[in-house]
mmCIF file of C-alpha atoms in Angstrom:
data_model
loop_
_atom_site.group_PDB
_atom_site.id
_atom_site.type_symbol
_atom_site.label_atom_id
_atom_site.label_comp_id
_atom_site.label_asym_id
_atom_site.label_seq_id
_atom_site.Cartn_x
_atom_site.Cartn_y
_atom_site.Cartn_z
ATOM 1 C CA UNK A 102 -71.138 -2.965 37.502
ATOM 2 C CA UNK A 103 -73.710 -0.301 36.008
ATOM 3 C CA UNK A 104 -70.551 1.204 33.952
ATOM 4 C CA UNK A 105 -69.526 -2.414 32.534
ATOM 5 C CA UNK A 106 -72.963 -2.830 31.637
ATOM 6 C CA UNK A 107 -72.928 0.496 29.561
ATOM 7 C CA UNK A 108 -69.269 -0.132 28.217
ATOM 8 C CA UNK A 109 -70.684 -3.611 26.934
ATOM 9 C CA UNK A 110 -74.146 -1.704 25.506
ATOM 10 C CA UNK A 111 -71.812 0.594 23.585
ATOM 11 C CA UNK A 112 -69.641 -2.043 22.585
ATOM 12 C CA UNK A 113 -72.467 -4.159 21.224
ATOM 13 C CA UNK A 114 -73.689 -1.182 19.120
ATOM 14 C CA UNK A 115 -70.711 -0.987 17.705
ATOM 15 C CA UNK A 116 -70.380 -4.807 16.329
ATOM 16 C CA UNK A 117 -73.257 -4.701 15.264
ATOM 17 C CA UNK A 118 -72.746 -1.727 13.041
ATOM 18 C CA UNK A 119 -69.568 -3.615 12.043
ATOM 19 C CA UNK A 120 -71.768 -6.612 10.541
ATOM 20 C CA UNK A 121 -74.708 -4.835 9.359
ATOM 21 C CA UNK A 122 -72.186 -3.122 7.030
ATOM 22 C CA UNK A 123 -70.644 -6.323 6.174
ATOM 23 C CA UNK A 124 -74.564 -7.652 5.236
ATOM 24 C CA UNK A 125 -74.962 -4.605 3.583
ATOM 25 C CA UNK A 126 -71.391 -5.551 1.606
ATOM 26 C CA UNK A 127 -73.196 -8.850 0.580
ATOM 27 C CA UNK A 128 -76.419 -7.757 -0.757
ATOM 28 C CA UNK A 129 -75.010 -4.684 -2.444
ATOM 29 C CA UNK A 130 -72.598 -6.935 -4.915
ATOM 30 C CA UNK A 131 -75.453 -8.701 -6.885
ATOM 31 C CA UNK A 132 -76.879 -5.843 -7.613
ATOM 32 C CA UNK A 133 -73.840 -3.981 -9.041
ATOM 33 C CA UNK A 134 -73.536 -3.614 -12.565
ATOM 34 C CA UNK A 135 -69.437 -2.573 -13.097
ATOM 35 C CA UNK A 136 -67.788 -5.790 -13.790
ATOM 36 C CA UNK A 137 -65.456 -7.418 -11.378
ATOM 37 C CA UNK A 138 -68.217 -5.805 -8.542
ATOM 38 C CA UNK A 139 -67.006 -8.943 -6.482
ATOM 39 C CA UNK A 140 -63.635 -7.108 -5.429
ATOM 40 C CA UNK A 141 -65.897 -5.022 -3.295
ATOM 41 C CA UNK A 142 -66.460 -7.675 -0.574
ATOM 42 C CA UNK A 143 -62.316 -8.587 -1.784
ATOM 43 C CA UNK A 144 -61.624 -4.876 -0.312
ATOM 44 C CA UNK A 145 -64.026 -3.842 2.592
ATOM 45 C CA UNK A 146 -64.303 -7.710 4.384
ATOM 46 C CA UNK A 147 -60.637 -7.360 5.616
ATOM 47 C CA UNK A 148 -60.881 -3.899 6.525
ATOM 48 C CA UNK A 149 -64.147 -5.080 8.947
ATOM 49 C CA UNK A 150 -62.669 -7.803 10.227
ATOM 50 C CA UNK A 151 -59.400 -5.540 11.201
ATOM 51 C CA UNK A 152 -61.710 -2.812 12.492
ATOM 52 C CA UNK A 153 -63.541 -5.961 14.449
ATOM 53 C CA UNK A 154 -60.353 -7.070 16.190
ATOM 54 C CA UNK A 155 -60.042 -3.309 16.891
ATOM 55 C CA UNK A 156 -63.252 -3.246 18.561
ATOM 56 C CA UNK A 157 -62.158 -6.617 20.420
ATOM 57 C CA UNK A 158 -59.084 -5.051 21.637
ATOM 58 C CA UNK A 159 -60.572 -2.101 22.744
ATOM 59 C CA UNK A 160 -63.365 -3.587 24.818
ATOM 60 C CA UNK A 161 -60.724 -5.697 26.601
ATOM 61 C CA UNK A 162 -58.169 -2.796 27.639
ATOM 62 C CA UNK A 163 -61.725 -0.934 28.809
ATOM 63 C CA UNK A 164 -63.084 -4.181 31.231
ATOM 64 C CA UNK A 165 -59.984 -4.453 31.993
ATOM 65 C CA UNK A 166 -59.513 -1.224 33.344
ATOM 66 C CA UNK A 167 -62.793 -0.738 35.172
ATOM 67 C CA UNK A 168 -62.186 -3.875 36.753
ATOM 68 C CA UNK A 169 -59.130 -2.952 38.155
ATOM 69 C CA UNK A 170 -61.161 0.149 39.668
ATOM 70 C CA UNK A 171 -63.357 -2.009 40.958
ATOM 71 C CA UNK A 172 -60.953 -4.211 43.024
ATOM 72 C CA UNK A 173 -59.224 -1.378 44.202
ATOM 73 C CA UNK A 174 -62.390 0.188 45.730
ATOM 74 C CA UNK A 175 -63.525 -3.290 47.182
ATOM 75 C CA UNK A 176 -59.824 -3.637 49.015
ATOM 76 C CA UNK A 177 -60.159 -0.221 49.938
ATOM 77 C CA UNK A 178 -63.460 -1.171 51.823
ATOM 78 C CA UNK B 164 -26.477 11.055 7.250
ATOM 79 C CA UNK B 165 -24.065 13.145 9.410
ATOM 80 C CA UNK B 166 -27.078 15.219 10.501
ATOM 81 C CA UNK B 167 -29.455 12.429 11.720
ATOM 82 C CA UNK B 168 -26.266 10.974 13.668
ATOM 83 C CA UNK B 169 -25.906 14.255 15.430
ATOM 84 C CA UNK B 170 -29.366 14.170 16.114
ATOM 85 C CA UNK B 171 -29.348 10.847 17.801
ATOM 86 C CA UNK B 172 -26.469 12.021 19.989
ATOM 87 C CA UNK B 173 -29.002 14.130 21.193
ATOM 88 C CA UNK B 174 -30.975 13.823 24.629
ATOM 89 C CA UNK B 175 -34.305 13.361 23.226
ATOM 90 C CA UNK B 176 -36.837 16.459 24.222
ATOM 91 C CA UNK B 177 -40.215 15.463 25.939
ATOM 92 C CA UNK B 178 -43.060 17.359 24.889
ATOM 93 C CA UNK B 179 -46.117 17.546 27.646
ATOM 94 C CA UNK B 180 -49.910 17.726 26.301
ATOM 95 C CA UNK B 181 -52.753 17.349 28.356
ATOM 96 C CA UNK B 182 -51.037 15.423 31.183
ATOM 97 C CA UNK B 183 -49.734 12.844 28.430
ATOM 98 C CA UNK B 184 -46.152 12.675 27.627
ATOM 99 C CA UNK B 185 -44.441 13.146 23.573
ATOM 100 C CA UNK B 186 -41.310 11.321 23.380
ATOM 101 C CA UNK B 187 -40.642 10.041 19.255
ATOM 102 C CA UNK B 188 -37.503 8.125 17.859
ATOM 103 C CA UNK B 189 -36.001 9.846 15.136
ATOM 104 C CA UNK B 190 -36.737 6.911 12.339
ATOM 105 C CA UNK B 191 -40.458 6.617 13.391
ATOM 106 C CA UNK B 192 -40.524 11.205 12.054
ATOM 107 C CA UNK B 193 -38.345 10.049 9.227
ATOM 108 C CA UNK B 194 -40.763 6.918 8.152
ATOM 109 C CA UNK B 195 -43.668 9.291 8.456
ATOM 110 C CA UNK B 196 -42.033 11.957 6.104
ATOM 111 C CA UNK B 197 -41.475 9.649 3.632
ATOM 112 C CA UNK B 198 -44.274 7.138 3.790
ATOM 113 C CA UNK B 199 -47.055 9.023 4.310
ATOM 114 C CA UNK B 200 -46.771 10.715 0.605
ATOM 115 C CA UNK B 201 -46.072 7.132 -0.818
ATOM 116 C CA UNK B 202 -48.950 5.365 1.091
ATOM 117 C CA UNK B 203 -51.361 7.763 -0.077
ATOM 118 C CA UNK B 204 -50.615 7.658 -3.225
ATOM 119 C CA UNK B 205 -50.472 3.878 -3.626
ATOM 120 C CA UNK B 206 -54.258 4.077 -1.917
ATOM 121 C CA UNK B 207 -55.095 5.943 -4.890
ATOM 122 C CA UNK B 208 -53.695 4.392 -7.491
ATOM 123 C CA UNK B 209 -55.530 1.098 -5.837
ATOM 124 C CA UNK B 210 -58.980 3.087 -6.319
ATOM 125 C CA UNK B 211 -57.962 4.063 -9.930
ATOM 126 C CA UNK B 212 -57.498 0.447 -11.136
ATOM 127 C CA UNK B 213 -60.743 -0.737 -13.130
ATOM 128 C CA UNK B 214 -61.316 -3.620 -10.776
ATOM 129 C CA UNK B 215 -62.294 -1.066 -8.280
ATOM 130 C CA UNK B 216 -64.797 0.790 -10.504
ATOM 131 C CA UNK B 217 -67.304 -0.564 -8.052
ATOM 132 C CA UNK B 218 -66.480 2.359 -5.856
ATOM 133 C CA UNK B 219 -67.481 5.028 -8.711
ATOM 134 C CA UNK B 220 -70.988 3.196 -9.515
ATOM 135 C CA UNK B 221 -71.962 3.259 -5.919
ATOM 136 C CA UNK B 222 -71.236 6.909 -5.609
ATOM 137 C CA UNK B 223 -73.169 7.796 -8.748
ATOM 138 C CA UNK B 224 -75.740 5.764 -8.198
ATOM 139 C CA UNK B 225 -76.182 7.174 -4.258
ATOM 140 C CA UNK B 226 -75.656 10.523 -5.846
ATOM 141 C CA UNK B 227 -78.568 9.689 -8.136
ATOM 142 C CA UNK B 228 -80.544 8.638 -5.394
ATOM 143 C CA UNK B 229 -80.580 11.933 -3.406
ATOM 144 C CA UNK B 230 -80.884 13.867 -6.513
ATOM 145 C CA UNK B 231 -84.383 12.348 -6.954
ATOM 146 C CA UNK B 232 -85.301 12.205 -3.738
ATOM 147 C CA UNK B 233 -84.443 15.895 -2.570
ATOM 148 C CA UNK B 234 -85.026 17.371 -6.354
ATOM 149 C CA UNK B 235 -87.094 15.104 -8.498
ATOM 150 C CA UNK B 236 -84.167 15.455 -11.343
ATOM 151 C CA UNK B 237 -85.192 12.174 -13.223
ATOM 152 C CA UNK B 238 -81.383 12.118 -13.058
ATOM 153 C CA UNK B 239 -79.887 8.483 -14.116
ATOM 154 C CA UNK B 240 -76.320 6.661 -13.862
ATOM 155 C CA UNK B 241 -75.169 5.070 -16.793
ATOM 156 C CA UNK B 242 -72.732 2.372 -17.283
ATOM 157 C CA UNK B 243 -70.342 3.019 -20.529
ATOM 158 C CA UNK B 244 -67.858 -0.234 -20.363
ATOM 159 C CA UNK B 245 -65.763 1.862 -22.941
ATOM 160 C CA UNK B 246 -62.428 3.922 -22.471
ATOM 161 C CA UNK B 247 -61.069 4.728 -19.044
ATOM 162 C CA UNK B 248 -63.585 6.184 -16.886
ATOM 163 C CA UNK B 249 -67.135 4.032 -17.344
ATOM 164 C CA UNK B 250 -70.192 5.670 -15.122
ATOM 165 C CA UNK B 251 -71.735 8.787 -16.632
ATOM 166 C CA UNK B 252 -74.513 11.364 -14.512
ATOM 167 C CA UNK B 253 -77.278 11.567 -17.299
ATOM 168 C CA UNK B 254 -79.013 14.765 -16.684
ATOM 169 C CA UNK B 255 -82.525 15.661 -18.712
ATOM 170 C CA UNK B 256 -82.035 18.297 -20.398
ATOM 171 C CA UNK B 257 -78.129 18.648 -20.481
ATOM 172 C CA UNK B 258 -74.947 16.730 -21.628
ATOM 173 C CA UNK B 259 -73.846 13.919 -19.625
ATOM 174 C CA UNK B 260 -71.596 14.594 -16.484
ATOM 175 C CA UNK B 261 -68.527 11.536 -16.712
ATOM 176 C CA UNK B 262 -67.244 10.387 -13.491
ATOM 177 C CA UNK B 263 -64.061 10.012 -12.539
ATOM 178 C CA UNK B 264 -61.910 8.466 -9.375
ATOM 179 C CA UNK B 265 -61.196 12.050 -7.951
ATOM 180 C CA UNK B 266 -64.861 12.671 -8.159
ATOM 181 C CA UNK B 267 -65.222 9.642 -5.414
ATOM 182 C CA UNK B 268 -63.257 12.371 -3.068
ATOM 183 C CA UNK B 269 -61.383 8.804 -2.632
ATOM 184 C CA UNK B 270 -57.746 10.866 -2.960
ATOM 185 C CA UNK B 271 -58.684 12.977 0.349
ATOM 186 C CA UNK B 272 -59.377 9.912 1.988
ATOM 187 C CA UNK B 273 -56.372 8.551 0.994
ATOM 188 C CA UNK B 274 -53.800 11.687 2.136
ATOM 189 C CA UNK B 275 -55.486 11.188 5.802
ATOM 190 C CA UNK B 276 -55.013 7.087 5.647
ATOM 191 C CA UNK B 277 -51.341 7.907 4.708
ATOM 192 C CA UNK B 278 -50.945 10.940 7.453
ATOM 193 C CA UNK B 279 -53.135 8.615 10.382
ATOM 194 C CA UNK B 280 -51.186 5.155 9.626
ATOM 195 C CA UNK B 281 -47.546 6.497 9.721
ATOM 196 C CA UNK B 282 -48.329 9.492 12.165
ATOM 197 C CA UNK B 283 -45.262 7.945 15.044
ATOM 198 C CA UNK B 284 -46.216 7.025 18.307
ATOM 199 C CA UNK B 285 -45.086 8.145 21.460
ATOM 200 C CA UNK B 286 -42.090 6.194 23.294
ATOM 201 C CA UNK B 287 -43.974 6.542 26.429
ATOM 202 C CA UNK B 288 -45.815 3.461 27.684
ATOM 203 C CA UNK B 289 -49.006 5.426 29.053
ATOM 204 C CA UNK B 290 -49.690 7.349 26.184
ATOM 205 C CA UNK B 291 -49.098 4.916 23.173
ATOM 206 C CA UNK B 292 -51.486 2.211 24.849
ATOM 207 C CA UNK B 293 -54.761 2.928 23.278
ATOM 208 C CA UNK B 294 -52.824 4.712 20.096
ATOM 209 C CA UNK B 295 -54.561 1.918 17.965
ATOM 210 C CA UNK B 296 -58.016 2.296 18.821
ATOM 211 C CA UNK B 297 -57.683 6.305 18.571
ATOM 212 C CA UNK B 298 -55.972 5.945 15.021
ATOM 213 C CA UNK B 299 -58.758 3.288 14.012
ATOM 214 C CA UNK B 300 -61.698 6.092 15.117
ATOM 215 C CA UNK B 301 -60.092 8.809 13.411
ATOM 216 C CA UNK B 302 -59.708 6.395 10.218
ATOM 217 C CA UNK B 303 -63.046 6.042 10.166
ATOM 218 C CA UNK B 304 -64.702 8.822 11.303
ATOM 219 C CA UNK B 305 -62.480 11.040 8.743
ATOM 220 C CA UNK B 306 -63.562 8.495 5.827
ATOM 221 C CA UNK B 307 -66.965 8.532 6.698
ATOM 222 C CA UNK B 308 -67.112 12.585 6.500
ATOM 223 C CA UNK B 309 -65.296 12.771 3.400
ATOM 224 C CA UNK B 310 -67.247 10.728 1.915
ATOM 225 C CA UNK B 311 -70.636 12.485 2.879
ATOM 226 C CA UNK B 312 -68.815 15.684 1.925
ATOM 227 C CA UNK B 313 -67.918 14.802 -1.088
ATOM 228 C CA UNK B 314 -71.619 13.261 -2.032
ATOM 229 C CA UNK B 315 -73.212 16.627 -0.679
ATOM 230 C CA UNK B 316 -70.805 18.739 -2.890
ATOM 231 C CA UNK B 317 -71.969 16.329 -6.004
ATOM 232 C CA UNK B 318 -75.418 16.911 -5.315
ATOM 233 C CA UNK B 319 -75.516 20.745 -5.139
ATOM 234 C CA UNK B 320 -73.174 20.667 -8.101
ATOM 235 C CA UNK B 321 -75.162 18.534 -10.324
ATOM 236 C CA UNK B 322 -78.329 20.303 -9.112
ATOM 237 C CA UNK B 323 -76.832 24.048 -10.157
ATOM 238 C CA UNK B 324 -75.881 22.750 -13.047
ATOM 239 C CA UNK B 325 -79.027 21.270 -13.773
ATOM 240 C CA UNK B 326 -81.003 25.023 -13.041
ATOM 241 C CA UNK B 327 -78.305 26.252 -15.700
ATOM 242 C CA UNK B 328 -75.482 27.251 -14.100
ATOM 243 C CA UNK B 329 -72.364 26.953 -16.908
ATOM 244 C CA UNK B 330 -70.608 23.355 -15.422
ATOM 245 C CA UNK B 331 -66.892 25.295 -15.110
ATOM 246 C CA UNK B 332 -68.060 27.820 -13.251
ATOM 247 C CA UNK B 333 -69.610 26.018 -10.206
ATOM 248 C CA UNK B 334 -67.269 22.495 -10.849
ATOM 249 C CA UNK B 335 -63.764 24.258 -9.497
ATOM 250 C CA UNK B 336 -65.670 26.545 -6.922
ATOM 251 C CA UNK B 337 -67.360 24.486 -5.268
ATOM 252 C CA UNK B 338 -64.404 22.005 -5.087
ATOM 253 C CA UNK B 339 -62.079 23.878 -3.619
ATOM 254 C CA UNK B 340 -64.719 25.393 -1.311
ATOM 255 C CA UNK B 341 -65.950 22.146 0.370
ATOM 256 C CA UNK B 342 -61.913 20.926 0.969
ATOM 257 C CA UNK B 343 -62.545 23.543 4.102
ATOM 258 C CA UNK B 344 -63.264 19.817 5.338
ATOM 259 C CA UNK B 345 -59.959 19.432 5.519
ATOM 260 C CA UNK B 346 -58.945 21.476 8.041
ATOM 261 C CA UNK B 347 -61.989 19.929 10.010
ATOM 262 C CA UNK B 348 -60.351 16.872 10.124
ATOM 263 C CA UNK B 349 -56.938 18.089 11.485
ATOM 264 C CA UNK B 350 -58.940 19.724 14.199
ATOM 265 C CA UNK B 351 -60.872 16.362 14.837
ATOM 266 C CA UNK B 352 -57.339 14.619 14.151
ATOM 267 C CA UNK B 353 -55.946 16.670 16.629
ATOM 268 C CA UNK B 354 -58.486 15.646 19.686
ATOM 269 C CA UNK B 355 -58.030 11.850 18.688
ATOM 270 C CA UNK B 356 -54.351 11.680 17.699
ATOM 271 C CA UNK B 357 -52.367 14.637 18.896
ATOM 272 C CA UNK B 358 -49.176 13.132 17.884
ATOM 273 C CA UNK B 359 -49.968 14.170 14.427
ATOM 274 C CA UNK B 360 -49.531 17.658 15.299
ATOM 275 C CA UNK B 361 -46.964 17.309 17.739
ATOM 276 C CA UNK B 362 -44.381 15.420 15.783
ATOM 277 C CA UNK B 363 -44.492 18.305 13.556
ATOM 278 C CA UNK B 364 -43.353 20.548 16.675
ATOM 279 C CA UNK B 365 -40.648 17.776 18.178
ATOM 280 C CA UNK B 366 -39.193 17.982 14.764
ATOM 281 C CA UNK B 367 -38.365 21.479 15.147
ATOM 282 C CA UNK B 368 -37.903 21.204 18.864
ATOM 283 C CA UNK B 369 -35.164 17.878 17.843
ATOM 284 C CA UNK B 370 -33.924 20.490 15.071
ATOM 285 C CA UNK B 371 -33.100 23.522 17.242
ATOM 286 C CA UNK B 372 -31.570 21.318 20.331
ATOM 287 C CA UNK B 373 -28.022 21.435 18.656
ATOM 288 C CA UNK B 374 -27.892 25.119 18.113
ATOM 289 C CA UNK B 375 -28.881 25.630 22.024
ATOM 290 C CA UNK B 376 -26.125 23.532 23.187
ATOM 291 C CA UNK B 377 -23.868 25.297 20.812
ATOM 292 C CA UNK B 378 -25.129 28.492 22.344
ATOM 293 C CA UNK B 379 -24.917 27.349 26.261
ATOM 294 C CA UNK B 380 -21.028 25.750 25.258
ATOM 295 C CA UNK B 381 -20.089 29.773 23.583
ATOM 296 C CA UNK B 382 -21.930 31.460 26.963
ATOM 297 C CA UNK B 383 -19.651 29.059 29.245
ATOM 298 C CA UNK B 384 -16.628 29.259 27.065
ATOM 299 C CA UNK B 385 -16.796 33.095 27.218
ATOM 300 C CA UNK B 386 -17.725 33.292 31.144
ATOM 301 C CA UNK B 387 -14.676 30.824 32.303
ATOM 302 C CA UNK B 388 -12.522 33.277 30.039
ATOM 303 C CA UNK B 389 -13.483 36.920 30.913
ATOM 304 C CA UNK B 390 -16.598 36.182 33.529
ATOM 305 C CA UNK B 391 -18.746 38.185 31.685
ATOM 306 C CA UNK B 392 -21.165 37.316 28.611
ATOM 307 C CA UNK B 393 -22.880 39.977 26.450
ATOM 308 C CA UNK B 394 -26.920 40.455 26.870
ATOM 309 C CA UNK B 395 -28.253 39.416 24.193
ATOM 310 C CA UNK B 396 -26.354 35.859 24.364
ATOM 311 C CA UNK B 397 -28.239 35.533 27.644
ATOM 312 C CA UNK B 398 -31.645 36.167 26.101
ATOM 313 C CA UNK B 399 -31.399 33.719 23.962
ATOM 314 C CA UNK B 400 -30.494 30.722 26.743
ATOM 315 C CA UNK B 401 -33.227 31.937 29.229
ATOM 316 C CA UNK B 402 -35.308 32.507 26.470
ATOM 317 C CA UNK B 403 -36.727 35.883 27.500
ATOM 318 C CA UNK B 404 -38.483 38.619 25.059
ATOM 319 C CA UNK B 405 -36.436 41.125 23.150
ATOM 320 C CA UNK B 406 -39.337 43.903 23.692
ATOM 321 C CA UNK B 407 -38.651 43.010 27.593
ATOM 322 C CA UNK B 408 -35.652 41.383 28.115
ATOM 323 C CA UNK B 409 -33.463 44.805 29.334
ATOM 324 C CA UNK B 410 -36.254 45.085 32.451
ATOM 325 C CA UNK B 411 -36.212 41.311 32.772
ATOM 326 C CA UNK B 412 -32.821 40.622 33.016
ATOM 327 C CA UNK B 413 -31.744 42.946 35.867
ATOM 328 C CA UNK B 414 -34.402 41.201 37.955
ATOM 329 C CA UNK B 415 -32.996 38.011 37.222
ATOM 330 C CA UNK B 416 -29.634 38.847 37.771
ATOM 331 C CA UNK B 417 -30.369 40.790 41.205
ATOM 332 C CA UNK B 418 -31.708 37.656 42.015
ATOM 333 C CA UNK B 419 -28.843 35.565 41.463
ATOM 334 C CA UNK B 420 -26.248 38.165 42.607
ATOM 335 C CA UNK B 421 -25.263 39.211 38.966
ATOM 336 C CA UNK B 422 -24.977 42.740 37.949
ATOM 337 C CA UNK B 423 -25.672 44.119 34.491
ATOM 338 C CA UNK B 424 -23.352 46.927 32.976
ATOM 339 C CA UNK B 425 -23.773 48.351 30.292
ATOM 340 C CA UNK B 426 -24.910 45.574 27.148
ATOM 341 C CA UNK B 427 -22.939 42.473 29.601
ATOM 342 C CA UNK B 428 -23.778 40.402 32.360
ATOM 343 C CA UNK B 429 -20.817 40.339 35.061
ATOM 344 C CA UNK B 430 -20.411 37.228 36.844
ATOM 345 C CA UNK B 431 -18.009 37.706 40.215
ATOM 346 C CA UNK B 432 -15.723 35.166 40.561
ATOM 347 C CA UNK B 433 -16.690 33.296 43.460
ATOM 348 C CA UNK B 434 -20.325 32.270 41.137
ATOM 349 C CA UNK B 435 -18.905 31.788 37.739
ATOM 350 C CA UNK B 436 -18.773 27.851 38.853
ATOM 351 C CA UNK B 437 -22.601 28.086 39.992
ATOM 352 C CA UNK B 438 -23.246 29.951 36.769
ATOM 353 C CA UNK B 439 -22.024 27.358 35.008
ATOM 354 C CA UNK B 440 -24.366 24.508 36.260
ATOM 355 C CA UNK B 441 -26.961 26.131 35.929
ATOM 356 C CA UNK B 442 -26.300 26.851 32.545
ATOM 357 C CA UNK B 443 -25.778 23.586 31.563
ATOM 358 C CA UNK B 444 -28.703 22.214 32.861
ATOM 359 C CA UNK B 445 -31.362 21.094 30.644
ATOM 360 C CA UNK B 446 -33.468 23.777 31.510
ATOM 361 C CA UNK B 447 -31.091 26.839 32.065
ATOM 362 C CA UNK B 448 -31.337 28.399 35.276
ATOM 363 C CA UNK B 449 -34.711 26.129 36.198
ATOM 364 C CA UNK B 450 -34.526 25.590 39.902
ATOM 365 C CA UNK B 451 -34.729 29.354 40.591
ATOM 366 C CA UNK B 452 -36.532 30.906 38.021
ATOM 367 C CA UNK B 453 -39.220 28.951 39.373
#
């Protein structure tokens, strides 16, 4: 349980990186002066949300995983 | 054409790396050949398009930034809307610096998106599981270094220049010197995605296969006929050293009954059929060796 907790700590770090840079995205383009500085968001937004789904993905295969760890201990019991 | 059909004839080669198993299909090596060059370069040419000039202003203007902070330059971006490259390093004291797309280090970037995205993945279940999430860290982790990099390199470059070092003299240096972050990143590549470097080596493992069955079909053509096969033939099956082969090979054969006379291998009759197996095997001679 201690190791899911951590897995889900590390996890959470990560998403939140994922939207602080997509925050960052959105107040950076108002302030740029190159014209067309909306293709920023255009570019980076679908890479995040890939790299979210990513994240997603990976969380599941790793609770998935421990769990099955975890059942196998409490059957070996 | 003929060649790749040969190939797939071929029983494919597993390659073992820290207790994960390398198995790739031939079309998966041939898409990565071929689409890694393309893919990077259509990554570029996406950064060169004007519409993404956003990427060059934030660069300068982070570039700026640390100038400032770290030097107190009074450095400045400017913004020229005019001809093909538009964001200018204005300097006090000396010319302007213009900024151009292979000053974002963008085209670095781009070669490892290429080389990560098409590097093939194994055939085997176990190892190719997480392949995604491993690809996706080494995406970004690689980015994110050449990036910093490549700001770091602008800011010791613009702040040499700046003391009055001539431009041409530390502009190509220093270049060439900080793409030692290259090899960094195959290094780092090769702890998240070994199949980068290893479908290099199946391709020349897939390669030679064909002349080593050639090789074991001559050694048991020649035994059947005159039960004897020269030396140096058998080297090259069991794979042994030249420096060390002579000493090796009389142990071996002792061991299997052989004799050696003279530069052949003789093979009495009654084990020419046993020879034979074992030669054939995919690992010549396997079961006893070890």
């Amino acid at each position: 349980m201690e190791q899911i907790t951590l897995k889900k700590l590390y996890f959470w770090i990560l998403l939140t990186i994922n939207l602080l840079f997509a925050f960052i995205i959105g107040f950076t383009i108002p302030i740029l002066e190159t014209r067309n500085s909306y293709i920023f968001g255009f570019v980076m937004i679908p890479l995040l949300i890939i790299l979210n789904y990513i994240i997603v993905d990976r969380f599941q295969f790793i609770i998935g995983q421990l769990n099955e760890k975890e059942e196998k201990i409490n059957v070996k019991d | 054409m003929l060649k790749i059909k040969e190939l797939k004839k071929i029983k494919k080669p597993i390659i073992e790396f820290n207790e994960r198993k390398y198995i790739f299909s031939i079309p998966s090596i041939i898409i990565f050949a071929i689409g890694t060059p393309i893919l990077s370069y259509l990554v570029f040419l996406f950064f060169d398009m004007q519409f993404n000039y956003w990427l060059h202003e934030i660069v300068v203007k982070q570039t700026v930034f640390f100038l400032n902070l770290f030097f107190n330059m009074g450095a400045t971006a400017e913004y020229n809307p005019v001809g093909k490259y538009h964001w200018d390093f204005t300097i006090p004291g000396k010319s302007n610096i213009s900024f151009e797309t292979f000053c974002t280090g963008v085209q670095a970037i781009a070669l490892f998106v290429g080389l990560i995205i098409f590097t093939p993945h194994s055939q085997d279940s176990g190892t190719k599981r997480d392949v995604i999430w491993r690809k996706a860290k080494s995406l970004v982790i690689s980015s994110v270094i050449f990036y910093v990099v490549n700001i770091i390199r602008m800011i010791i470059q613009i702040e040499l220049y700046h003391l009055g070092y001539p431009w041409e003299d530390i502009h190509f240096s220093i270049s060439a010197a900080s793409s030692f972050v290259a090899a960094i990143i195959v290094l780092l590549m090769h702890k998240w995605i070994p199949e980068f470097i290893i479908s290099i080596i199946y391709v020349g493992t897939l390669v030679s296969e064909p002349v080593k069955q050639n090789r074991k079909k001559k050694v048991k053509e020649i035994v059947k006929k005159t039960s004897k096969v020269e030396l140096s033939l058998i080297r090259k099956v069991l794979r042994m050293e030249k420096k060390t082969y002579l000493k090796d090979i009389v142990k071996w054969s002792e061991e299997y009954g052989y004799t050696v006379e003279g530069d052949y291998l003789l093979i009495p009759d009654n084990k020419i059929s046993n020879f034979i197996e074992s030669l054939m095997q995919d690992k010549p001679f396997a079961k006893k060796r070890t």
